[in-house]
């Protein structure tokens, strides 16, 4: 089995809402375990997300949890997620960029860049930073 790198996002009580939103855009299987399922503890919301994992048919895996009381939370500092692909992925990645950025702030419009790929960046409505990069016909031909 190969090693993998999976983004893990911490939320301040919004993990379920965020992961359900990401699933609505990216598709896939979402598994959520709550603090209550594992005994929780004093001061912990039993409905809070102890661990969530979204696994998509295209191989994307996102993990997340709500921080328990007493752990510091600074919105927007949790992680940056990068979605990338080849020329054959362009339509899907453009669609994801549009949907995931709804209600958030586009910090760099998705467009052709000096290195030849299409690239864009945004912060979603949950304060998570995203980057999207994929090959264009020009960059694919240059690699080719």
C-alpha positions as YAML, in Angstrom:
chain: A
units: angstrom
residues:
- id: 1
  name: UNK
  ca: [0.00, 0.00, 0.00]
- id: 2
  name: UNK
  ca: [1.35, 3.42, -0.98]
- id: 3
  name: UNK
  ca: [1.60, 6.31, 1.44]
- id: 4
  name: UNK
  ca: [-0.94, 9.08, 0.97]
- id: 5
  name: UNK
  ca: [-1.26, 12.71, 1.93]
- id: 6
  name: UNK
  ca: [-4.77, 13.77, 2.94]
- id: 7
  name: UNK
  ca: [-5.90, 17.25, 3.94]
- id: 8
  name: UNK
  ca: [-7.31, 17.35, 7.47]
- id: 9
  name: UNK
  ca: [-9.38, 20.41, 8.32]
- id: 10
  name: UNK
  ca: [-10.30, 21.63, 11.81]
- id: 11
  name: UNK
  ca: [-13.56, 23.51, 12.35]
- id: 12
  name: UNK
  ca: [-15.18, 25.38, 15.19]
- id: 13
  name: UNK
  ca: [-18.52, 23.52, 15.11]
- id: 14
  name: UNK
  ca: [-19.04, 23.57, 11.32]
- id: 15
  name: UNK
  ca: [-17.40, 20.29, 10.30]
- id: 16
  name: UNK
  ca: [-20.66, 18.49, 9.43]
- id: 17
  name: UNK
  ca: [-22.02, 21.41, 7.38]
- id: 18
  name: UNK
  ca: [-18.71, 21.89, 5.57]
- id: 19
  name: UNK
  ca: [-18.18, 18.22, 4.77]
- id: 20
  name: UNK
  ca: [-21.76, 17.81, 3.54]
- id: 21
  name: UNK
  ca: [-21.22, 20.85, 1.30]
- id: 22
  name: UNK
  ca: [-17.95, 19.42, -0.07]
- id: 23
  name: UNK
  ca: [-19.72, 16.11, -0.71]
- id: 24
  name: UNK
  ca: [-22.52, 17.91, -2.61]
- id: 25
  name: UNK
  ca: [-19.91, 19.37, -4.95]
- id: 26
  name: UNK
  ca: [-17.27, 16.64, -5.17]
- id: 27
  name: UNK
  ca: [-19.51, 13.59, -4.72]
- id: 28
  name: UNK
  ca: [-18.32, 10.47, -2.95]
- id: 29
  name: UNK
  ca: [-18.89, 8.67, 0.32]
- id: 30
  name: UNK
  ca: [-18.99, 10.69, 3.54]
- id: 31
  name: UNK
  ca: [-18.51, 8.99, 6.91]
- id: 32
  name: UNK
  ca: [-19.02, 11.01, 10.09]
- id: 33
  name: UNK
  ca: [-18.35, 9.97, 13.69]
- id: 34
  name: UNK
  ca: [-19.52, 12.20, 16.54]
- id: 35
  name: UNK
  ca: [-17.97, 12.82, 19.94]
- id: 36
  name: UNK
  ca: [-21.12, 11.33, 21.47]
- id: 37
  name: UNK
  ca: [-20.57, 8.01, 19.70]
- id: 38
  name: UNK
  ca: [-17.27, 7.67, 21.57]
- id: 39
  name: UNK
  ca: [-18.32, 8.90, 24.99]
- id: 40
  name: UNK
  ca: [-17.62, 12.58, 24.41]
- id: 41
  name: UNK
  ca: [-16.64, 13.97, 27.73]
- id: 42
  name: UNK
  ca: [-17.64, 16.87, 29.90]
- id: 43
  name: UNK
  ca: [-18.25, 20.10, 27.97]
- id: 44
  name: UNK
  ca: [-18.06, 18.38, 24.57]
- id: 45
  name: UNK
  ca: [-21.01, 18.67, 22.19]
- id: 46
  name: UNK
  ca: [-22.07, 15.03, 21.64]
- id: 47
  name: UNK
  ca: [-23.22, 15.96, 18.11]
- id: 48
  name: UNK
  ca: [-19.86, 17.55, 17.30]
- id: 49
  name: UNK
  ca: [-17.80, 15.82, 14.63]
- id: 50
  name: UNK
  ca: [-14.94, 13.83, 16.10]
- id: 51
  name: UNK
  ca: [-13.85, 12.62, 12.64]
- id: 52
  name: UNK
  ca: [-15.27, 12.90, 9.13]
- id: 53
  name: UNK
  ca: [-13.87, 11.46, 5.92]
- id: 54
  name: UNK
  ca: [-15.01, 12.16, 2.37]
- id: 55
  name: UNK
  ca: [-13.70, 9.74, -0.27]
- id: 56
  name: UNK
  ca: [-14.57, 10.47, -3.89]
- id: 57
  name: UNK
  ca: [-14.58, 8.22, -6.96]
- id: 58
  name: UNK
  ca: [-11.84, 10.42, -8.49]
- id: 59
  name: UNK
  ca: [-9.48, 9.65, -5.59]
- id: 60
  name: UNK
  ca: [-9.91, 12.78, -3.47]
- id: 61
  name: UNK
  ca: [-9.93, 12.26, 0.29]
- id: 62
  name: UNK
  ca: [-10.78, 15.06, 2.74]
- id: 63
  name: UNK
  ca: [-10.80, 14.60, 6.51]
- id: 64
  name: UNK
  ca: [-12.14, 16.96, 9.16]
- id: 65
  name: UNK
  ca: [-13.24, 17.40, 12.76]
- id: 66
  name: UNK
  ca: [-14.67, 19.96, 15.14]
- id: 67
  name: UNK
  ca: [-12.21, 21.15, 17.75]
- id: 68
  name: UNK
  ca: [-13.22, 20.22, 21.28]
- id: 69
  name: UNK
  ca: [-13.68, 23.02, 23.85]
- id: 70
  name: UNK
  ca: [-10.45, 24.64, 24.99]
- id: 71
  name: UNK
  ca: [-8.52, 24.08, 21.77]
- id: 72
  name: UNK
  ca: [-7.65, 27.35, 19.98]
- id: 73
  name: UNK
  ca: [-9.26, 28.05, 16.62]
- id: 74
  name: UNK
  ca: [-8.25, 30.72, 14.12]
- id: 75
  name: UNK
  ca: [-10.53, 30.79, 11.06]
- id: 76
  name: UNK
  ca: [-8.70, 30.51, 7.76]
- id: 77
  name: UNK
  ca: [-5.45, 29.18, 9.17]
- id: 78
  name: UNK
  ca: [-6.47, 25.54, 9.18]
- id: 79
  name: UNK
  ca: [-5.28, 24.47, 5.70]
- id: 80
  name: UNK
  ca: [-5.06, 25.19, 1.98]
- id: 81
  name: UNK
  ca: [-6.44, 22.53, -0.32]
- id: 82
  name: UNK
  ca: [-5.05, 22.11, -3.82]
- id: 83
  name: UNK
  ca: [-7.06, 20.48, -6.61]
- id: 84
  name: UNK
  ca: [-5.10, 19.76, -9.77]
- id: 85
  name: UNK
  ca: [-5.39, 17.75, -12.94]
- id: 86
  name: UNK
  ca: [-4.63, 17.37, -16.58]
- id: 87
  name: UNK
  ca: [-6.33, 18.67, -19.69]
- id: 88
  name: UNK
  ca: [-8.93, 15.88, -19.44]
- id: 89
  name: UNK
  ca: [-9.94, 17.18, -15.97]
- id: 90
  name: UNK
  ca: [-10.48, 20.83, -17.02]
- id: 91
  name: UNK
  ca: [-14.29, 20.79, -17.21]
- id: 92
  name: UNK
  ca: [-14.68, 19.05, -13.83]
- id: 93
  name: UNK
  ca: [-12.15, 21.36, -12.13]
- id: 94
  name: UNK
  ca: [-13.79, 24.50, -13.55]
- id: 95
  name: UNK
  ca: [-17.15, 23.28, -12.23]
- id: 96
  name: UNK
  ca: [-15.69, 22.56, -8.79]
- id: 97
  name: UNK
  ca: [-14.01, 25.97, -8.71]
- id: 98
  name: UNK
  ca: [-17.32, 27.70, -9.47]
- id: 99
  name: UNK
  ca: [-19.34, 25.70, -6.94]
- id: 100
  name: UNK
  ca: [-16.82, 25.62, -4.11]
- id: 101
  name: UNK
  ca: [-16.17, 29.37, -4.35]
- id: 102
  name: UNK
  ca: [-19.90, 30.28, -4.11]
- id: 103
  name: UNK
  ca: [-20.45, 32.38, -0.99]
- id: 104
  name: UNK
  ca: [-16.70, 32.76, -0.51]
- id: 105
  name: UNK
  ca: [-14.09, 35.10, -1.97]
- id: 106
  name: UNK
  ca: [-12.18, 34.49, -5.20]
- id: 107
  name: UNK
  ca: [-8.64, 35.74, -4.57]
- id: 108
  name: UNK
  ca: [-7.34, 34.86, -8.04]
- id: 109
  name: UNK
  ca: [-9.67, 34.37, -10.99]
- id: 110
  name: UNK
  ca: [-9.42, 30.95, -12.66]
- id: 111
  name: UNK
  ca: [-7.57, 31.76, -15.88]
- id: 112
  name: UNK
  ca: [-4.51, 30.88, -17.96]
- id: 113
  name: UNK
  ca: [-1.27, 31.73, -16.18]
- id: 114
  name: UNK
  ca: [2.25, 32.48, -17.41]
- id: 115
  name: UNK
  ca: [3.31, 28.84, -16.95]
- id: 116
  name: UNK
  ca: [0.52, 27.77, -19.34]
- id: 117
  name: UNK
  ca: [-1.91, 26.10, -16.91]
- id: 118
  name: UNK
  ca: [-5.25, 27.48, -15.80]
- id: 119
  name: UNK
  ca: [-5.00, 28.42, -12.14]
- id: 120
  name: UNK
  ca: [-7.22, 30.15, -9.61]
- id: 121
  name: UNK
  ca: [-7.58, 30.53, -5.88]
- id: 122
  name: UNK
  ca: [-10.37, 31.31, -3.44]
- id: 123
  name: UNK
  ca: [-11.43, 31.16, 0.16]
- id: 124
  name: UNK
  ca: [-14.68, 29.23, 0.55]
- id: 125
  name: UNK
  ca: [-17.63, 30.23, 2.74]
- id: 126
  name: UNK
  ca: [-16.10, 28.28, 5.64]
- id: 127
  name: UNK
  ca: [-12.79, 30.20, 5.53]
- id: 128
  name: UNK
  ca: [-10.80, 27.40, 3.84]
- id: 129
  name: UNK
  ca: [-8.27, 28.41, 1.17]
- id: 130
  name: UNK
  ca: [-8.34, 26.46, -2.11]
- id: 131
  name: UNK
  ca: [-6.09, 26.41, -5.20]
- id: 132
  name: UNK
  ca: [-7.13, 24.90, -8.53]
- id: 133
  name: UNK
  ca: [-4.60, 24.18, -11.29]
- id: 134
  name: UNK
  ca: [-4.91, 22.16, -14.48]
- id: 135
  name: UNK
  ca: [-3.22, 21.79, -17.84]
- id: 136
  name: UNK
  ca: [-4.37, 23.67, -20.94]
- id: 137
  name: UNK
  ca: [-3.82, 22.45, -24.49]
- id: 138
  name: UNK
  ca: [-0.71, 24.66, -24.64]
- id: 139
  name: UNK
  ca: [0.83, 23.39, -21.39]
- id: 140
  name: UNK
  ca: [-0.10, 19.78, -22.16]
- id: 141
  name: UNK
  ca: [1.62, 20.06, -25.56]
- id: 142
  name: UNK
  ca: [4.72, 21.58, -23.93]
- id: 143
  name: UNK
  ca: [4.91, 18.65, -21.50]
- id: 144
  name: UNK
  ca: [4.36, 16.24, -24.19]
...
